[in-house]
Amino acid sequence: MTNTPNAIRWALEQGANGIEMDLKFDGTRPVQFHHGAHCDCFCLLQFLSIQDHGCRSLGKGCSGSTSVAEMTDFLGSPEITSSHLALIYIDAKLEKSIRNYAQAGANVVRMINENVISRGYRGQILLGCSTVSRVDNLRGAIQEAHYSEYVDRYFYTIDSEGDNAEKGEVAPSPSQSHPITLVGARIKVFGLAAARQPNVPTRTTVSVDYRIFPKRLVCWWW
């Protein structure tokens, strides 16, 4: 939940090599990195902990937000491209009112390709949605990534379904999967395929480990 440049700086200073961000939309257009109430900072441990976790250090808590233009400019800057940041996890906050989830997903990939990866970021991008009912968002992202030169940089996850996510039958990406070895909480990632041939119904599941607040986790994710 690192939705401001200063939150990302703090996480990197603590030794993190992966960050999680929350992306909100205006229609199908990504507009703001923001979580809102009931986030990882919103728990009793935040108030009781004397540890130097991000919520206390940065003073933003759940309200931290940054425009897409400002954040992608930061993620593509030398400060980040020369850092040890290995994974950017973007959790799409999709409202039911969005009429075209697939277009929203494609727009995210174009945004990252043009403003972050093409400017020198060498790590991986993990795109997520909350439930199987939003899976078209990942299909749109996968299709857009397939036609870009950065197809092998993208991974995909459904983060609130547990094992039920497999029932969503997420369409495979035609990229060759590359394991990511990071540190921390484990999540499952879907959508990577080893074959580049069309019409090959291949799906590979990989595990990604990453750490956002190393040694200072203060709240369960929800």
Coordinates of C-alpha atoms in Angstrom, one line a residue:
M1 CA 0.0 0.0 0.0
T2 CA 2.7 2.4 -1.1
N3 CA 0.6 5.0 -2.9
T4 CA 3.0 8.0 -2.6
P5 CA 6.6 8.5 -3.7
N6 CA 7.6 9.1 -0.1
A7 CA 6.0 5.8 0.9
I8 CA 8.0 4.0 -1.8
R9 CA 11.2 5.7 -0.6
W10 CA 10.5 4.6 2.9
A11 CA 9.9 1.0 1.9
L12 CA 13.1 0.9 -0.1
E13 CA 15.0 2.4 2.8
Q14 CA 13.7 -0.4 5.0
G15 CA 15.1 -3.0 2.6
A16 CA 12.0 -3.9 0.6
N17 CA 12.4 -4.9 -3.0
G18 CA 8.7 -5.2 -3.8
I19 CA 5.8 -2.7 -3.4
E20 CA 2.0 -2.9 -3.6
M21 CA 0.0 0.0 -4.9
D22 CA -3.8 0.6 -5.3
L23 CA -5.0 2.0 -8.6
K24 CA -8.3 3.7 -9.1
F25 CA -10.1 4.6 -12.3
D26 CA -12.3 7.2 -13.9
G27 CA -14.3 4.9 -16.2
T28 CA -11.6 2.8 -18.0
R29 CA -8.9 5.5 -17.4
P30 CA -6.4 5.0 -14.6
V31 CA -6.3 8.2 -12.6
Q32 CA -5.0 7.9 -9.1
F33 CA -3.0 5.6 -6.7
H34 CA -5.1 5.6 -3.6
H35 CA -6.6 3.0 -1.2
G36 CA -8.9 4.8 1.2
A37 CA -10.4 3.7 4.5
H38 CA -10.0 0.2 6.0
C39 CA -6.5 -0.3 4.6
D40 CA -3.4 -2.0 6.1
C41 CA -2.9 1.0 8.4
F42 CA -6.4 0.8 9.8
C43 CA -6.0 -1.7 12.7
L44 CA -5.4 -1.7 16.4
L45 CA -1.7 -2.6 16.0
Q46 CA -1.1 0.7 14.2
F47 CA -1.9 2.6 17.3
L48 CA -0.3 0.2 19.8
S49 CA 2.9 -0.5 17.9
I50 CA 6.0 1.5 18.8
Q51 CA 7.8 0.2 15.7
D52 CA 8.8 2.5 12.8
H53 CA 6.2 1.2 10.3
G54 CA 5.2 3.2 7.2
C55 CA 1.9 4.4 8.5
R56 CA 3.4 6.1 11.6
S57 CA 6.5 7.4 9.8
L58 CA 4.7 9.0 6.8
G59 CA 1.6 10.2 8.6
K60 CA -0.6 9.5 5.6
G61 CA -2.1 6.2 6.5
C62 CA -5.0 5.2 4.3
S63 CA -5.4 8.7 2.8
G64 CA -2.1 8.7 0.9
S65 CA -2.7 9.3 -2.8
T66 CA -0.8 10.3 -6.0
S67 CA -2.0 11.1 -9.5
V68 CA -1.1 8.6 -12.2
A69 CA 1.0 11.2 -14.0
E70 CA 3.1 12.0 -11.0
M71 CA 3.5 8.4 -9.9
T72 CA 4.5 6.9 -13.2
D73 CA 6.9 9.8 -13.7
F74 CA 8.5 8.8 -10.4
L75 CA 8.5 5.1 -11.1
G76 CA 10.3 5.8 -14.4
S77 CA 12.8 8.2 -12.9
P78 CA 16.5 7.3 -12.3
E79 CA 15.8 7.2 -8.5
I80 CA 13.7 4.1 -9.1
T81 CA 15.3 2.6 -12.2
S82 CA 18.7 2.5 -10.4
S83 CA 17.2 1.1 -7.2
H84 CA 16.8 -2.5 -6.0
L85 CA 13.1 -2.4 -6.7
A86 CA 12.3 -5.8 -8.3
L87 CA 8.5 -5.9 -8.2
I88 CA 5.7 -3.4 -8.6
Y89 CA 2.3 -4.9 -7.7
I90 CA -0.6 -2.9 -8.9
D91 CA -4.0 -3.8 -7.4
A92 CA -6.8 -2.5 -9.5
K93 CA -9.7 -1.1 -7.5
L94 CA -12.5 -1.7 -10.0
E95 CA -16.0 -0.3 -9.4
K96 CA -19.0 -2.1 -10.7
S97 CA -19.9 1.0 -12.7
I98 CA -16.9 0.4 -15.0
R99 CA -18.5 -0.9 -18.2
N100 CA -15.4 -2.3 -19.8
Y101 CA -13.0 -4.0 -17.4
A102 CA -10.8 -5.3 -20.3
Q103 CA -10.2 -1.8 -21.6
A104 CA -9.2 -0.7 -18.2
G105 CA -6.7 -3.5 -17.9
A106 CA -5.2 -2.7 -21.4
N107 CA -4.9 1.0 -20.4
V108 CA -2.8 0.1 -17.3
V109 CA -0.4 -1.9 -19.4
R110 CA 0.0 0.9 -21.9
M111 CA 0.5 3.3 -19.1
I112 CA 3.3 1.2 -17.5
N113 CA 5.0 0.4 -20.9
E114 CA 5.1 4.0 -22.0
N115 CA 6.0 5.7 -18.7
V116 CA 7.9 3.2 -16.6
I117 CA 9.4 0.2 -18.4
S118 CA 10.4 2.1 -21.5
R119 CA 12.3 4.6 -19.3
G120 CA 14.5 1.9 -17.8
Y121 CA 12.7 0.1 -15.0
R122 CA 14.1 -3.5 -15.2
G123 CA 11.9 -5.3 -12.7
Q124 CA 8.6 -7.2 -13.0
I125 CA 5.0 -5.9 -13.0
L126 CA 2.3 -7.8 -11.1
L127 CA -1.3 -6.8 -12.1
G128 CA -4.1 -7.8 -9.8
C129 CA -7.8 -7.6 -9.5
S130 CA -9.9 -8.6 -6.4
T131 CA -12.3 -11.3 -7.6
V132 CA -13.0 -13.6 -10.5
S133 CA -16.0 -11.4 -11.4
R134 CA -13.4 -8.8 -12.5
V135 CA -11.2 -11.2 -14.5
D136 CA -11.9 -9.4 -17.8
N137 CA -9.6 -6.7 -16.4
L138 CA -6.7 -9.2 -16.5
R139 CA -7.7 -10.6 -19.9
G140 CA -7.5 -7.1 -21.3
A141 CA -4.1 -6.5 -19.7
I142 CA -2.8 -9.9 -21.0
Q143 CA -3.9 -9.1 -24.5
E144 CA -2.3 -5.7 -24.5
A145 CA 1.0 -7.0 -23.0
H146 CA 1.0 -9.8 -25.7
Y147 CA 1.5 -7.2 -28.4
S148 CA 4.2 -5.3 -26.6
E149 CA 7.9 -5.9 -26.4
Y150 CA 7.6 -6.2 -22.6
V151 CA 5.3 -9.2 -22.5
D152 CA 7.7 -11.3 -20.4
R153 CA 7.7 -8.6 -17.7
Y154 CA 4.1 -9.0 -16.7
F155 CA 2.5 -11.3 -14.1
Y156 CA -1.2 -11.6 -13.0
T157 CA -3.1 -12.4 -9.9
I158 CA -6.6 -12.6 -8.4
D159 CA -6.0 -11.6 -4.8
S160 CA -9.2 -12.2 -2.8
E161 CA -10.4 -15.5 -4.1
G162 CA -7.8 -18.0 -2.7
D163 CA -8.0 -21.3 -4.4
N164 CA -11.3 -20.3 -6.0
A165 CA -9.3 -18.1 -8.4
E166 CA -8.5 -21.1 -10.5
K167 CA -12.2 -21.3 -11.5
G168 CA -11.8 -18.0 -13.3
E169 CA -9.8 -19.6 -16.1
V170 CA -7.7 -16.5 -16.7
A171 CA -6.5 -16.5 -20.3
P172 CA -2.8 -17.2 -20.6
S173 CA -0.1 -14.7 -21.6
P174 CA 2.1 -15.9 -24.4
S175 CA 5.2 -15.1 -22.4
Q176 CA 7.8 -17.5 -21.1
S177 CA 7.6 -17.5 -17.3
H178 CA 10.6 -16.4 -15.3
P179 CA 10.6 -17.2 -11.5
I180 CA 10.8 -14.2 -9.2
T181 CA 12.5 -14.8 -5.9
L182 CA 11.7 -12.1 -3.3
V183 CA 11.0 -12.2 0.4
G184 CA 7.9 -12.2 2.5
A185 CA 4.2 -13.0 2.1
R186 CA 3.3 -15.6 -0.6
I187 CA 0.6 -15.1 -3.2
K188 CA -0.3 -17.1 -6.3
V189 CA 0.1 -15.5 -9.8
F190 CA -1.9 -16.7 -12.8
G191 CA -1.6 -16.2 -16.5
L192 CA 1.9 -17.1 -17.6
A193 CA 2.4 -19.5 -20.4
A194 CA 5.5 -21.1 -21.9
A195 CA 4.3 -21.3 -25.4
R196 CA 4.2 -18.5 -28.0
Q197 CA 2.1 -20.4 -30.5
P198 CA -1.4 -19.1 -30.9
N199 CA -4.4 -21.1 -29.6
V200 CA -2.3 -23.1 -27.1
P201 CA -4.3 -23.4 -23.9
T202 CA -1.3 -23.4 -21.6
R203 CA -1.4 -21.9 -18.1
T204 CA 1.4 -21.9 -15.5
T205 CA 1.0 -21.0 -11.9
V206 CA 4.1 -19.5 -10.2
S207 CA 4.6 -18.3 -6.6
V208 CA 5.9 -14.9 -5.9
D209 CA 7.4 -13.9 -2.6
Y210 CA 7.7 -10.2 -1.8
R211 CA 8.1 -8.0 1.2
I212 CA 6.6 -4.5 1.6
F213 CA 7.3 -3.8 5.2
P214 CA 10.3 -6.0 6.1
K215 CA 10.3 -7.2 9.8
R216 CA 7.5 -4.6 10.5
L217 CA 4.2 -6.1 9.3
V218 CA 1.7 -4.5 11.6
C219 CA -1.7 -5.8 10.3
W220 CA -3.2 -8.7 8.4
W221 CA -4.0 -7.9 4.7
W222 CA -7.6 -7.6 3.7

